[in-house]
C-alpha positions as YAML, in Angstrom:
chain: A
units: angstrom
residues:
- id: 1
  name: UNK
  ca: [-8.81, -2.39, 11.40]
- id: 2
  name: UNK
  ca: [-7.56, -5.84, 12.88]
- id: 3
  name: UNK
  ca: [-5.24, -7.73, 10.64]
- id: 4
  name: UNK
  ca: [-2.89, -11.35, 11.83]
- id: 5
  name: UNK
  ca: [-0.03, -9.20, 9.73]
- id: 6
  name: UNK
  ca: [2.73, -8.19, 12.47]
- id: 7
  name: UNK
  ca: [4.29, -5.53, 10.00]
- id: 8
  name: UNK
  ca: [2.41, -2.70, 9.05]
- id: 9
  name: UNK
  ca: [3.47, 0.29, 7.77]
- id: 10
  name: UNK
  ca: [1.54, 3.78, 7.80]
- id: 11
  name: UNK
  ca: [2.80, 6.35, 4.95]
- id: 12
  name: UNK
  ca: [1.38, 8.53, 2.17]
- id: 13
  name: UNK
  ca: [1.02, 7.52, -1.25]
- id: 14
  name: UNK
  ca: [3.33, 9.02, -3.05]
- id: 15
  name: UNK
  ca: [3.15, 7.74, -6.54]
- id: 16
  name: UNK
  ca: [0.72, 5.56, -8.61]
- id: 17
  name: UNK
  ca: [1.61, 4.03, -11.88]
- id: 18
  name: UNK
  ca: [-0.99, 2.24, -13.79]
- id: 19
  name: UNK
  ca: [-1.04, -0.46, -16.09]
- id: 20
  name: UNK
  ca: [-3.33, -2.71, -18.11]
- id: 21
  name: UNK
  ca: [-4.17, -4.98, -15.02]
- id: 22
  name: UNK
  ca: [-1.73, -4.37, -12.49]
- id: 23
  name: UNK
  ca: [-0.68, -1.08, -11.01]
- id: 24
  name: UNK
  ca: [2.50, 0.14, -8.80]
- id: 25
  name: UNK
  ca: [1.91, 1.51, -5.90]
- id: 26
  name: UNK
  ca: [4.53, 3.62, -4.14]
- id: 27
  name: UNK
  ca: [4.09, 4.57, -0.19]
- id: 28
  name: UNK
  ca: [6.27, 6.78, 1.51]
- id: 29
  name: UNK
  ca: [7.14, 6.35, 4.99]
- id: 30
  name: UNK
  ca: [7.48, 9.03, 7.58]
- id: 31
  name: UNK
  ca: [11.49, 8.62, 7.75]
- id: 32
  name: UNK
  ca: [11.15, 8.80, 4.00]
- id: 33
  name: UNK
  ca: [11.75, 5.50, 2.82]
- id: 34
  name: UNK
  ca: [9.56, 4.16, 0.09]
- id: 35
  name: UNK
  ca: [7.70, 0.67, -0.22]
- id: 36
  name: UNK
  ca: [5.83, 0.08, -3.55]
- id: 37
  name: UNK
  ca: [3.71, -2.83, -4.62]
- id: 38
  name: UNK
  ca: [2.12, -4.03, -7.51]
- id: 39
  name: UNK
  ca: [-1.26, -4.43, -7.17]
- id: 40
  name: UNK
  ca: [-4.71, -4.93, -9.31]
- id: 41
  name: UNK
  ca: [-6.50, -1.63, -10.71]
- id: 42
  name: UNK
  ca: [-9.63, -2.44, -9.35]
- id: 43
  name: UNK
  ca: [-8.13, -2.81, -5.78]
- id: 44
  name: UNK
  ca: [-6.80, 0.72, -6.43]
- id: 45
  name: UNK
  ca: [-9.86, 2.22, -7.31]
- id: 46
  name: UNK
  ca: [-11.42, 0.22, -4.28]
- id: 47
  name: UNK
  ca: [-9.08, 1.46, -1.53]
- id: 48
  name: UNK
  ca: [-9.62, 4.81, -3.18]
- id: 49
  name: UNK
  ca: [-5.71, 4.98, -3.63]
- id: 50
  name: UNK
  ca: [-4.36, 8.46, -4.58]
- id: 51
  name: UNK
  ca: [-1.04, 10.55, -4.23]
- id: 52
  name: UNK
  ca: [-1.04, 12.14, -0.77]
- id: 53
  name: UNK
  ca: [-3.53, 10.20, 0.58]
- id: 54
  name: UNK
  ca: [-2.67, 7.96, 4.02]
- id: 55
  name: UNK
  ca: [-1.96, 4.09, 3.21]
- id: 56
  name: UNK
  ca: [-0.45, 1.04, 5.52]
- id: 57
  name: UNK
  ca: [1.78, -1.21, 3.65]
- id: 58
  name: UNK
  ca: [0.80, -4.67, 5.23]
- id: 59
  name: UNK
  ca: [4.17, -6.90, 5.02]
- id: 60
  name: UNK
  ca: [3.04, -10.78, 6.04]
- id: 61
  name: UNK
  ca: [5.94, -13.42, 4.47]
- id: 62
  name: UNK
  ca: [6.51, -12.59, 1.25]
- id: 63
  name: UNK
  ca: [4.05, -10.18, 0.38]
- id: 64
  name: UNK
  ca: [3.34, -6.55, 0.75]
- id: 65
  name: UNK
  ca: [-0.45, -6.05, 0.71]
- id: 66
  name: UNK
  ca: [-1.83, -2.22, 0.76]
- id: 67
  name: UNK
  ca: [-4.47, -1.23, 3.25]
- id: 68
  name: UNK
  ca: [-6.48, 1.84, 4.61]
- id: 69
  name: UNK
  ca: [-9.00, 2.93, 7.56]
...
């Protein structure tokens, strides 16, 4: 993966909550701090999000966008 984001942030999924549209996403890091971002249900189910699985939190500005390998 090549992205122009500087910050990126490998973790685990450790929570999921979904809405109508929009779902939180909650990524723990390794020194256990936790990023979470809302993000659409469809991009969910694309990334194939799920709890335990191996995310990057992709910080650029003032956004945190999810991404995986």
């Amino acid at each position: 993966m090549k992205i122009s984001a500087r910050n990126i942030l490998k973790g685990t999924v450790k929570a999921i909550t979904a809405g109508s549209v929009n779902s939180e996403v909650v990524i723990e890091l390794p020194g256990g701090q936790e990023i979470t971002s809302i993000i659409t249900k469809k991009s969910v189910a694309a990334l194939g999000l799920a709890p335990g699985k191996q995310a990057y939190a992709v910080i650029k500005s003032s956004e945190v966008m999810i991404a995986v390998d």
